[in-house]
Every structure is written in structure tokens, then in C-alpha cells.
Amino acid sequence: MKIATWNVNSLKVRLPHVLDWLAAEQPDVLGLQETKLTDENFPADAIREAGFQVTFAGQKTYNGVALISKQPAADIVTDLAELDDPSRRILGATFGDTRVLNLYVVNGQEVGSEKYQHKLHWLRKVTAHIGKELQRHRRFVVMGDFNIAPEDRDVHDPAAWHEKILCSTPERDALHQMLSLGLTDTFRLFDQEDGLFSWWDYRAAGFRRNLGLRIDLILASAVLAQACARCWIDKAPRKLERPSDHTPVVAEFAP
DNA sequence: ATGGTGGCGCGGCCA
């Protein structure tokens, strides 16, 4: 089972990249973030014509999440009882015997800001939900744009980013709280080269200079972490013309 | 150089 996550930063603009990537990689599940489309404008037909199923929770201009899959999605969740949030950042679904939660975590803008406090609150509520999901589903994956670099080795210049947004200790603690429920960052199950990132700022030629952060993650429950054979970052789409600022992260699990 | 680019949508917000 091949599971992937990709913040596309507008699916309207990135649809050709996504269709090409689906055709080449044939994932079982691809979670998208920042689709930035209302549901009536979602390009469901193009994705279905490519041989995939799709479910989505969109809004205008901001946010928006989707799950593209080989199998149909069951038990779809877009809103949590714990969280009164109109922004479309959450999409949970079951594919066969595997439960998937696709997240576009709040960015937080700046440490100490109102948006930052909201990010920490949002993470606490989502973590409470994940705790309950882990009780129900042995095969459980949480993936998405976490807007948190887990450790300094996930940051191109840890000194420059020290206690900055995406890297601050409270954000990392919040991620650790989520992991401590019984999830594993599948990327770190394997030996990886240094300097592998999933997001590069559009500004200052960030990608060319590899000024990146690893903030897109695939977390797996114990059973799935055991079955994980590989996790990698596919940099190819970031090299295309008019790319997203993020690139796909992929994990492969034994059946 | 406290900037820069990109998406949305047409001014300013968000990332």
C-alpha cells in the first residue's frame, strides 16, 4: 500500500502536476492540502477519468483538503466534535482496512501571535481525536502538512530558525504529544541523507539553494510502522514549471 | 536590503 501527502497550493493551478504524478506513481491514497477550491469547483471528473476515486472538503481561497484513492472512501469525517472550526483542514476516511487522517495544520504565522495560539489549541484538539481513533483502528495513518519541522535536522539552518514559527519548542512539543499516543514518523524509520526537505519558500530562490524544511509527514500506528517498507520525498514535482512550494512525501507499506 | 515569490482576485491577506 502506497500512501502519499502533497500540499499543492491551489489544485486549480497544480491539477496537471497532480494528474501526471498519479499516472506515474499510482498511489493507493494521496492526501492533498491547500486545494483552495470550493466543492462545486473541484476537478473531480478529471481525477475520476484518471482512474481514481476522490473525496474532498473545500473552501474558497484558503485551505481545502482532498483524498484521492484507488478504493472508495468510507466513514468520511471533515469536522471533529472537539473542534468548532469552519476552515477545511481535516479529512478522515477508511480505505479497506486502513484508516487515514489527512491534515492541513494551522500555520501559526508568528510565535506568540493569536494565530500561533490557535495553532497550539487546534493541535491539542486534533490530538485528542487521534487518541480516540487509535483505540478504534490498528491500521491508522495521519498525514499532511504539519507546519512543524520535528527536529533541527529537518531544518536547513537550525540557528536561523531557532524558536521561529514551524520550529518553536511548543509546536514541537505538540507534535511529540501526538506521536506519543502511538504514532511513528515513517521518514525516520529509515536511514536518510542529510538535507532532505519537503517545503522550500518561493522567495530567495529557496529550492535552488535547498533552503528547506521537512514539515510534510506521514505518521503510522504501530502495526503500520512495522509494515512500513520505505518512506521518501519525491523532489521531482518541485522542479517543474510553476510548482507548488511543497513536494510529495510517500510511504510504502507491506500488505 | 527586516526584503524576497506565489495564489487568490483585484486590495490586501496568507503562506
PDB file of C-alpha atoms (C1' of nucleotides) in Angstrom:
ATOM      1  CA  MET A   1       0.000   0.000   0.000  1.00  0.00           C
ATOM      2  CA  LYS A   2       1.432   3.302  -1.178  1.00  0.00           C
ATOM      3  CA  ILE A   3       0.310   6.410   0.709  1.00  0.00           C
ATOM      4  CA  ALA A   4       1.344   9.979  -0.131  1.00  0.00           C
ATOM      5  CA  THR A   5       0.804  13.558   1.007  1.00  0.00           C
ATOM      6  CA  TRP A   6       1.187  16.742  -1.030  1.00  0.00           C
ATOM      7  CA  ASN A   7       0.377  20.360  -0.281  1.00  0.00           C
ATOM      8  CA  VAL A   8      -0.448  21.551  -3.805  1.00  0.00           C
ATOM      9  CA  ASN A   9      -1.035  25.270  -3.026  1.00  0.00           C
ATOM     10  CA  SER A  10      -4.040  25.572  -5.378  1.00  0.00           C
ATOM     11  CA  LEU A  11      -5.304  22.449  -7.127  1.00  0.00           C
ATOM     12  CA  LYS A  12      -6.632  24.629  -9.950  1.00  0.00           C
ATOM     13  CA  VAL A  13      -3.072  25.598 -10.859  1.00  0.00           C
ATOM     14  CA  ARG A  14      -1.472  22.257  -9.974  1.00  0.00           C
ATOM     15  CA  LEU A  15      -4.002  19.812 -11.478  1.00  0.00           C
ATOM     16  CA  PRO A  16      -1.709  18.901 -14.418  1.00  0.00           C
ATOM     17  CA  HIS A  17       1.124  18.129 -11.989  1.00  0.00           C
ATOM     18  CA  VAL A  18      -1.179  16.024  -9.825  1.00  0.00           C
ATOM     19  CA  LEU A  19      -2.573  14.052 -12.785  1.00  0.00           C
ATOM     20  CA  ASP A  20       0.920  13.375 -14.127  1.00  0.00           C
ATOM     21  CA  TRP A  21       2.097  12.297 -10.688  1.00  0.00           C
ATOM     22  CA  LEU A  22      -0.889   9.974 -10.166  1.00  0.00           C
ATOM     23  CA  ALA A  23      -0.282   8.326 -13.536  1.00  0.00           C
ATOM     24  CA  ALA A  24       3.403   7.797 -12.812  1.00  0.00           C
ATOM     25  CA  GLU A  25       3.240   6.800  -9.130  1.00  0.00           C
ATOM     26  CA  GLN A  26      -0.121   5.009  -8.880  1.00  0.00           C
ATOM     27  CA  PRO A  27      -0.576   5.648  -5.128  1.00  0.00           C
ATOM     28  CA  ASP A  28      -3.304   3.837  -3.209  1.00  0.00           C
ATOM     29  CA  VAL A  29      -4.054   7.047  -1.312  1.00  0.00           C
ATOM     30  CA  LEU A  30      -2.895  10.631  -1.963  1.00  0.00           C
ATOM     31  CA  GLY A  31      -3.840  13.328   0.536  1.00  0.00           C
ATOM     32  CA  LEU A  32      -3.856  16.880  -0.804  1.00  0.00           C
ATOM     33  CA  GLN A  33      -3.773  20.107   1.187  1.00  0.00           C
ATOM     34  CA  GLU A  34      -4.418  23.723   0.219  1.00  0.00           C
ATOM     35  CA  THR A  35      -6.664  22.839  -2.707  1.00  0.00           C
ATOM     36  CA  LYS A  36      -8.159  26.378  -2.381  1.00  0.00           C
ATOM     37  CA  LEU A  37     -11.307  25.317  -4.223  1.00  0.00           C
ATOM     38  CA  THR A  38     -14.966  25.221  -3.273  1.00  0.00           C
ATOM     39  CA  ASP A  39     -16.549  21.783  -3.648  1.00  0.00           C
ATOM     40  CA  GLU A  40     -18.554  22.853  -6.738  1.00  0.00           C
ATOM     41  CA  ASN A  41     -15.295  23.815  -8.477  1.00  0.00           C
ATOM     42  CA  PHE A  42     -13.375  20.663  -7.501  1.00  0.00           C
ATOM     43  CA  PRO A  43     -11.996  18.846 -10.601  1.00  0.00           C
ATOM     44  CA  ALA A  44     -13.496  15.501  -9.584  1.00  0.00           C
ATOM     45  CA  ASP A  45     -14.218  14.391 -13.163  1.00  0.00           C
ATOM     46  CA  ALA A  46     -10.599  14.796 -14.292  1.00  0.00           C
ATOM     47  CA  ILE A  47      -9.404  12.729 -11.326  1.00  0.00           C
ATOM     48  CA  ARG A  48     -12.044  10.028 -11.867  1.00  0.00           C
ATOM     49  CA  GLU A  49     -11.170   9.869 -15.569  1.00  0.00           C
ATOM     50  CA  ALA A  50      -7.598   9.154 -14.459  1.00  0.00           C
ATOM     51  CA  GLY A  51      -8.916   6.025 -12.722  1.00  0.00           C
ATOM     52  CA  PHE A  52      -9.084   7.231  -9.116  1.00  0.00           C
ATOM     53  CA  GLN A  53     -11.772   7.928  -6.560  1.00  0.00           C
ATOM     54  CA  VAL A  54     -11.812  11.241  -4.765  1.00  0.00           C
ATOM     55  CA  THR A  55     -13.394  12.877  -1.741  1.00  0.00           C
ATOM     56  CA  PHE A  56     -12.865  16.487  -0.714  1.00  0.00           C
ATOM     57  CA  ALA A  57     -13.672  19.261   1.730  1.00  0.00           C
ATOM     58  CA  GLY A  58     -13.064  22.647   0.172  1.00  0.00           C
ATOM     59  CA  GLN A  59     -13.442  26.341   0.687  1.00  0.00           C
ATOM     60  CA  LYS A  60     -12.704  29.467  -1.306  1.00  0.00           C
ATOM     61  CA  THR A  61      -9.177  30.966  -1.387  1.00  0.00           C
ATOM     62  CA  TYR A  62      -7.783  29.204   1.682  1.00  0.00           C
ATOM     63  CA  ASN A  63      -7.282  25.655   2.980  1.00  0.00           C
ATOM     64  CA  GLY A  64      -9.157  22.752   1.404  1.00  0.00           C
ATOM     65  CA  VAL A  65      -8.222  19.059   1.658  1.00  0.00           C
ATOM     66  CA  ALA A  66      -8.849  16.015  -0.533  1.00  0.00           C
ATOM     67  CA  LEU A  67      -8.190  12.277  -0.596  1.00  0.00           C
ATOM     68  CA  ILE A  68      -7.547  10.623  -3.959  1.00  0.00           C
ATOM     69  CA  SER A  69      -7.606   6.819  -3.839  1.00  0.00           C
ATOM     70  CA  LYS A  70      -7.896   3.551  -5.695  1.00  0.00           C
ATOM     71  CA  GLN A  71     -10.563   2.213  -3.335  1.00  0.00           C
ATOM     72  CA  PRO A  72     -13.665   4.172  -2.338  1.00  0.00           C
ATOM     73  CA  ALA A  73     -13.567   6.214   0.862  1.00  0.00           C
ATOM     74  CA  ALA A  74     -15.800   5.104   3.731  1.00  0.00           C
ATOM     75  CA  ASP A  75     -16.762   6.804   7.010  1.00  0.00           C
ATOM     76  CA  ILE A  76     -15.700  10.275   5.868  1.00  0.00           C
ATOM     77  CA  VAL A  77     -15.056  12.867   8.578  1.00  0.00           C
ATOM     78  CA  THR A  78     -14.486  16.593   7.999  1.00  0.00           C
ATOM     79  CA  ASP A  79     -15.426  18.061  11.382  1.00  0.00           C
ATOM     80  CA  LEU A  80     -14.391  16.982  14.855  1.00  0.00           C
ATOM     81  CA  ALA A  81     -16.672  17.126  17.870  1.00  0.00           C
ATOM     82  CA  GLU A  82     -13.704  18.569  19.787  1.00  0.00           C
ATOM     83  CA  LEU A  83     -13.140  21.447  17.364  1.00  0.00           C
ATOM     84  CA  ASP A  84     -15.519  24.172  16.176  1.00  0.00           C
ATOM     85  CA  ASP A  85     -13.573  25.224  13.077  1.00  0.00           C
ATOM     86  CA  PRO A  86     -15.125  26.246   9.752  1.00  0.00           C
ATOM     87  CA  SER A  87     -11.786  26.034   7.899  1.00  0.00           C
ATOM     88  CA  ARG A  88     -11.461  22.897   5.764  1.00  0.00           C
ATOM     89  CA  ARG A  89      -8.258  21.383   7.135  1.00  0.00           C
ATOM     90  CA  ILE A  90      -9.317  17.879   8.137  1.00  0.00           C
ATOM     91  CA  LEU A  91     -10.391  14.863   6.095  1.00  0.00           C
ATOM     92  CA  GLY A  92     -10.621  11.391   7.604  1.00  0.00           C
ATOM     93  CA  ALA A  93     -11.652   8.271   5.696  1.00  0.00           C
ATOM     94  CA  THR A  94     -11.280   4.493   5.681  1.00  0.00           C
ATOM     95  CA  PHE A  95      -9.864   2.639   2.669  1.00  0.00           C
ATOM     96  CA  GLY A  96     -10.301  -1.109   3.026  1.00  0.00           C
ATOM     97  CA  ASP A  97      -8.882  -1.922   6.474  1.00  0.00           C
ATOM     98  CA  THR A  98      -6.828   1.274   6.816  1.00  0.00           C
ATOM     99  CA  ARG A  99      -7.993   4.473   8.468  1.00  0.00           C
ATOM    100  CA  VAL A 100      -6.443   7.692   7.107  1.00  0.00           C
ATOM    101  CA  LEU A 101      -6.494  11.214   8.524  1.00  0.00           C
ATOM    102  CA  ASN A 102      -5.356  13.982   6.167  1.00  0.00           C
ATOM    103  CA  LEU A 103      -4.412  17.252   7.922  1.00  0.00           C
ATOM    104  CA  TYR A 104      -3.550  20.768   6.897  1.00  0.00           C
ATOM    105  CA  VAL A 105      -2.253  22.031  10.219  1.00  0.00           C
ATOM    106  CA  VAL A 106      -2.684  25.740  11.030  1.00  0.00           C
ATOM    107  CA  ASN A 107       0.449  27.688  10.009  1.00  0.00           C
ATOM    108  CA  GLY A 108       0.563  29.991  13.024  1.00  0.00           C
ATOM    109  CA  GLN A 109       2.237  32.911  11.218  1.00  0.00           C
ATOM    110  CA  GLU A 110       4.481  34.055  14.076  1.00  0.00           C
ATOM    111  CA  VAL A 111       5.419  32.705  17.502  1.00  0.00           C
ATOM    112  CA  GLY A 112       3.268  34.354  20.170  1.00  0.00           C
ATOM    113  CA  SER A 113       0.625  35.670  17.759  1.00  0.00           C
ATOM    114  CA  GLU A 114      -3.101  34.929  18.019  1.00  0.00           C
ATOM    115  CA  LYS A 115      -2.758  32.566  15.066  1.00  0.00           C
ATOM    116  CA  TYR A 116       0.073  30.773  16.899  1.00  0.00           C
ATOM    117  CA  GLN A 117      -2.109  30.277  19.985  1.00  0.00           C
ATOM    118  CA  HIS A 118      -4.839  28.970  17.697  1.00  0.00           C
ATOM    119  CA  LYS A 119      -2.369  26.539  16.120  1.00  0.00           C
ATOM    120  CA  LEU A 120      -1.471  25.056  19.519  1.00  0.00           C
ATOM    121  CA  HIS A 121      -5.149  24.856  20.521  1.00  0.00           C
ATOM    122  CA  TRP A 122      -6.037  23.222  17.182  1.00  0.00           C
ATOM    123  CA  LEU A 123      -3.239  20.669  17.601  1.00  0.00           C
ATOM    124  CA  ARG A 124      -4.425  19.770  21.122  1.00  0.00           C
ATOM    125  CA  LYS A 125      -7.963  19.146  19.897  1.00  0.00           C
ATOM    126  CA  VAL A 126      -6.875  17.140  16.860  1.00  0.00           C
ATOM    127  CA  THR A 127      -4.522  15.108  19.067  1.00  0.00           C
ATOM    128  CA  ALA A 128      -7.432  14.240  21.377  1.00  0.00           C
ATOM    129  CA  HIS A 129      -9.355  12.996  18.330  1.00  0.00           C
ATOM    130  CA  ILE A 130      -6.363  10.955  17.139  1.00  0.00           C
ATOM    131  CA  GLY A 131      -6.136   9.304  20.562  1.00  0.00           C
ATOM    132  CA  LYS A 132      -9.678   8.022  20.130  1.00  0.00           C
ATOM    133  CA  GLU A 133      -9.054   6.930  16.528  1.00  0.00           C
ATOM    134  CA  LEU A 134      -6.011   4.917  17.626  1.00  0.00           C
ATOM    135  CA  GLN A 135      -8.236   2.970  20.028  1.00  0.00           C
ATOM    136  CA  ARG A 136     -10.564   2.089  17.143  1.00  0.00           C
ATOM    137  CA  HIS A 137      -8.143   1.424  14.270  1.00  0.00           C
ATOM    138  CA  ARG A 138      -4.994  -0.685  14.421  1.00  0.00           C
ATOM    139  CA  ARG A 139      -4.083   0.352  10.875  1.00  0.00           C
ATOM    140  CA  PHE A 140      -4.088   4.151  11.124  1.00  0.00           C
ATOM    141  CA  VAL A 141      -2.163   6.817   9.211  1.00  0.00           C
ATOM    142  CA  VAL A 142      -2.044  10.556   9.946  1.00  0.00           C
ATOM    143  CA  MET A 143      -0.532  12.523   7.104  1.00  0.00           C
ATOM    144  CA  GLY A 144      -0.371  16.042   5.826  1.00  0.00           C
ATOM    145  CA  ASP A 145       1.232  19.431   6.034  1.00  0.00           C
ATOM    146  CA  PHE A 146       2.033  19.666   9.747  1.00  0.00           C
ATOM    147  CA  ASN A 147       3.643  23.101   9.517  1.00  0.00           C
ATOM    148  CA  ILE A 148       6.130  21.801  12.111  1.00  0.00           C
ATOM    149  CA  ALA A 149       9.697  20.651  11.487  1.00  0.00           C
ATOM    150  CA  PRO A 150      10.063  17.847  14.066  1.00  0.00           C
ATOM    151  CA  GLU A 151      13.785  18.311  14.808  1.00  0.00           C
ATOM    152  CA  ASP A 152      16.710  20.572  13.939  1.00  0.00           C
ATOM    153  CA  ARG A 153      17.906  18.026  11.353  1.00  0.00           C
ATOM    154  CA  ASP A 154      14.677  18.769   9.485  1.00  0.00           C
ATOM    155  CA  VAL A 155      15.718  22.407   9.045  1.00  0.00           C
ATOM    156  CA  HIS A 156      18.293  23.770   6.580  1.00  0.00           C
ATOM    157  CA  ASP A 157      19.584  26.370   9.070  1.00  0.00           C
ATOM    158  CA  PRO A 158      18.563  25.493  12.635  1.00  0.00           C
ATOM    159  CA  ALA A 159      20.252  28.596  14.080  1.00  0.00           C
ATOM    160  CA  ALA A 160      18.314  30.939  11.790  1.00  0.00           C
ATOM    161  CA  TRP A 161      15.050  29.122  12.577  1.00  0.00           C
ATOM    162  CA  HIS A 162      15.676  28.731  16.324  1.00  0.00           C
ATOM    163  CA  GLU A 163      12.320  29.191  18.128  1.00  0.00           C
ATOM    164  CA  LYS A 164      10.802  30.611  14.951  1.00  0.00           C
ATOM    165  CA  ILE A 165       7.410  29.576  13.588  1.00  0.00           C
ATOM    166  CA  LEU A 166       7.389  25.938  12.360  1.00  0.00           C
ATOM    167  CA  CYS A 167      10.318  25.167  14.700  1.00  0.00           C
ATOM    168  CA  SER A 168       9.413  26.501  18.158  1.00  0.00           C
ATOM    169  CA  THR A 169       9.548  24.239  21.211  1.00  0.00           C
ATOM    170  CA  PRO A 170       5.785  24.444  21.955  1.00  0.00           C
ATOM    171  CA  GLU A 171       4.997  23.376  18.371  1.00  0.00           C
ATOM    172  CA  ARG A 172       7.475  20.510  18.563  1.00  0.00           C
ATOM    173  CA  ASP A 173       6.081  19.513  21.962  1.00  0.00           C
ATOM    174  CA  ALA A 174       2.574  19.459  20.468  1.00  0.00           C
ATOM    175  CA  LEU A 175       3.772  17.157  17.693  1.00  0.00           C
ATOM    176  CA  HIS A 176       5.532  14.960  20.240  1.00  0.00           C
ATOM    177  CA  GLN A 177       2.274  14.696  22.223  1.00  0.00           C
ATOM    178  CA  MET A 178       0.588  13.400  19.078  1.00  0.00           C
ATOM    179  CA  LEU A 179       3.399  10.917  18.389  1.00  0.00           C
ATOM    180  CA  SER A 180       3.415   9.707  21.984  1.00  0.00           C
ATOM    181  CA  LEU A 181      -0.111   8.337  21.519  1.00  0.00           C
ATOM    182  CA  GLY A 182       1.468   5.594  19.411  1.00  0.00           C
ATOM    183  CA  LEU A 183       2.424   7.103  16.053  1.00  0.00           C
ATOM    184  CA  THR A 184       5.767   6.938  14.239  1.00  0.00           C
ATOM    185  CA  ASP A 185       7.250   9.442  11.772  1.00  0.00           C
ATOM    186  CA  THR A 186       7.782   6.908   8.966  1.00  0.00           C
ATOM    187  CA  PHE A 187      10.526   9.003   7.325  1.00  0.00           C
ATOM    188  CA  ARG A 188      12.755   8.404  10.375  1.00  0.00           C
ATOM    189  CA  LEU A 189      12.246   4.641  10.327  1.00  0.00           C
ATOM    190  CA  PHE A 190      14.968   4.557   7.670  1.00  0.00           C
ATOM    191  CA  ASP A 191      18.450   5.881   7.070  1.00  0.00           C
ATOM    192  CA  GLN A 192      18.072   9.159   5.200  1.00  0.00           C
ATOM    193  CA  GLU A 193      20.570  11.555   3.693  1.00  0.00           C
ATOM    194  CA  ASP A 194      21.071  14.936   5.335  1.00  0.00           C
ATOM    195  CA  GLY A 195      19.342  17.961   3.847  1.00  0.00           C
ATOM    196  CA  LEU A 196      16.119  16.303   2.714  1.00  0.00           C
ATOM    197  CA  PHE A 197      13.146  18.659   2.946  1.00  0.00           C
ATOM    198  CA  SER A 198       9.533  18.802   1.735  1.00  0.00           C
ATOM    199  CA  TRP A 199       8.954  22.581   1.556  1.00  0.00           C
ATOM    200  CA  TRP A 200      11.023  25.459   0.220  1.00  0.00           C
ATOM    201  CA  ASP A 201       9.971  29.106   0.345  1.00  0.00           C
ATOM    202  CA  TYR A 202       9.227  30.583  -3.082  1.00  0.00           C
ATOM    203  CA  ARG A 203      11.293  33.593  -2.065  1.00  0.00           C
ATOM    204  CA  ALA A 204      15.066  33.955  -2.195  1.00  0.00           C
ATOM    205  CA  ALA A 205      15.455  31.006  -4.597  1.00  0.00           C
ATOM    206  CA  GLY A 206      14.816  28.672  -1.678  1.00  0.00           C
ATOM    207  CA  PHE A 207      14.589  25.482  -3.707  1.00  0.00           C
ATOM    208  CA  ARG A 208      17.659  26.108  -5.841  1.00  0.00           C
ATOM    209  CA  ARG A 209      19.667  26.747  -2.664  1.00  0.00           C
ATOM    210  CA  ASN A 210      17.920  23.898  -0.780  1.00  0.00           C
ATOM    211  CA  LEU A 211      16.762  26.298   1.960  1.00  0.00           C
ATOM    212  CA  GLY A 212      14.029  23.910   3.048  1.00  0.00           C
ATOM    213  CA  LEU A 213      12.183  22.382   5.965  1.00  0.00           C
ATOM    214  CA  ARG A 214      10.671  18.924   6.390  1.00  0.00           C
ATOM    215  CA  ILE A 215       7.138  19.786   7.511  1.00  0.00           C
ATOM    216  CA  ASP A 216       5.098  17.259   5.493  1.00  0.00           C
ATOM    217  CA  LEU A 217       4.843  14.000   7.388  1.00  0.00           C
ATOM    218  CA  ILE A 218       3.336  10.527   7.252  1.00  0.00           C
ATOM    219  CA  LEU A 219       2.735   9.143  10.742  1.00  0.00           C
ATOM    220  CA  ALA A 220       1.811   5.490  11.221  1.00  0.00           C
ATOM    221  CA  SER A 221       0.274   3.412  14.017  1.00  0.00           C
ATOM    222  CA  ALA A 222       2.432   0.618  15.483  1.00  0.00           C
ATOM    223  CA  VAL A 223       1.063  -2.074  13.165  1.00  0.00           C
ATOM    224  CA  LEU A 224       1.637   0.066  10.084  1.00  0.00           C
ATOM    225  CA  ALA A 225       5.031   1.335  11.235  1.00  0.00           C
ATOM    226  CA  GLN A 226       6.014  -2.331  11.482  1.00  0.00           C
ATOM    227  CA  ALA A 227       4.792  -2.845   7.915  1.00  0.00           C
ATOM    228  CA  CYS A 228       6.427   0.298   6.508  1.00  0.00           C
ATOM    229  CA  ALA A 229       8.998  -0.687   3.888  1.00  0.00           C
ATOM    230  CA  ARG A 230      10.061   2.740   2.669  1.00  0.00           C
ATOM    231  CA  CYS A 231       9.427   6.464   3.079  1.00  0.00           C
ATOM    232  CA  TRP A 232      10.822   9.073   0.725  1.00  0.00           C
ATOM    233  CA  ILE A 233      10.455  12.627  -0.503  1.00  0.00           C
ATOM    234  CA  ASP A 234       9.835  12.954  -4.245  1.00  0.00           C
ATOM    235  CA  LYS A 235      11.555  16.180  -5.250  1.00  0.00           C
ATOM    236  CA  ALA A 236      10.692  15.863  -8.943  1.00  0.00           C
ATOM    237  CA  PRO A 237       7.429  17.873  -8.915  1.00  0.00           C
ATOM    238  CA  ARG A 238       9.173  20.794  -7.191  1.00  0.00           C
ATOM    239  CA  LYS A 239      11.443  21.115 -10.250  1.00  0.00           C
ATOM    240  CA  LEU A 240       8.547  21.547 -12.697  1.00  0.00           C
ATOM    241  CA  GLU A 241       7.428  24.841 -14.138  1.00  0.00           C
ATOM    242  CA  ARG A 242       5.091  26.745 -11.776  1.00  0.00           C
ATOM    243  CA  PRO A 243       5.443  24.233  -8.928  1.00  0.00           C
ATOM    244  CA  SER A 244       3.836  24.071  -5.519  1.00  0.00           C
ATOM    245  CA  ASP A 245       6.194  25.225  -2.769  1.00  0.00           C
ATOM    246  CA  HIS A 246       5.795  21.687  -1.287  1.00  0.00           C
ATOM    247  CA  THR A 247       6.693  18.355  -2.865  1.00  0.00           C
ATOM    248  CA  PRO A 248       5.123  14.907  -2.269  1.00  0.00           C
ATOM    249  CA  VAL A 249       6.132  12.613   0.584  1.00  0.00           C
ATOM    250  CA  VAL A 250       5.440   8.920   0.027  1.00  0.00           C
ATOM    251  CA  ALA A 251       5.351   5.859   2.292  1.00  0.00           C
ATOM    252  CA  GLU A 252       5.031   2.241   1.229  1.00  0.00           C
ATOM    253  CA  PHE A 253       3.520  -0.412   3.482  1.00  0.00           C
ATOM    254  CA  ALA A 254       3.616  -4.183   3.098  1.00  0.00           C
ATOM    255  CA  PRO A 255       0.124  -5.652   2.630  1.00  0.00           C
TER     256      PRO A 255
ATOM    257  C1'  DA B   1      18.455  45.069   1.879  1.00  0.00           C
ATOM    258  C1'  DT B   2      13.828  43.148   8.127  1.00  0.00           C
ATOM    259  C1'  DG B   3      13.244  42.169   1.775  1.00  0.00           C
ATOM    260  C1'  DG B   4      12.117  38.338  -1.451  1.00  0.00           C
ATOM    261  C1'  DT B   5       7.572  34.993  -4.512  1.00  0.00           C
ATOM    262  C1'  DG B   6       3.232  32.974  -5.388  1.00  0.00           C
ATOM    263  C1'  DG B   7      -2.127  32.283  -5.127  1.00  0.00           C
ATOM    264  C1'  DC B   8      -6.364  34.498  -4.953  1.00  0.00           C
ATOM    265  C1'  DG B   9      -8.679  38.053  -7.067  1.00  0.00           C
ATOM    266  C1'  DC B  10      -8.282  42.913  -7.952  1.00  0.00           C
ATOM    267  C1'  DG B  11      -6.610  45.364  -2.445  1.00  0.00           C
ATOM    268  C1'  DG B  12      -4.634  43.039   0.807  1.00  0.00           C
ATOM    269  C1'  DC B  13      -4.237  38.704   3.140  1.00  0.00           C
ATOM    270  C1'  DC B  14      -1.946  34.475   3.802  1.00  0.00           C
ATOM    271  C1'  DA B  15       1.841  31.356   3.485  1.00  0.00           C
TER     272       DA B  15
END
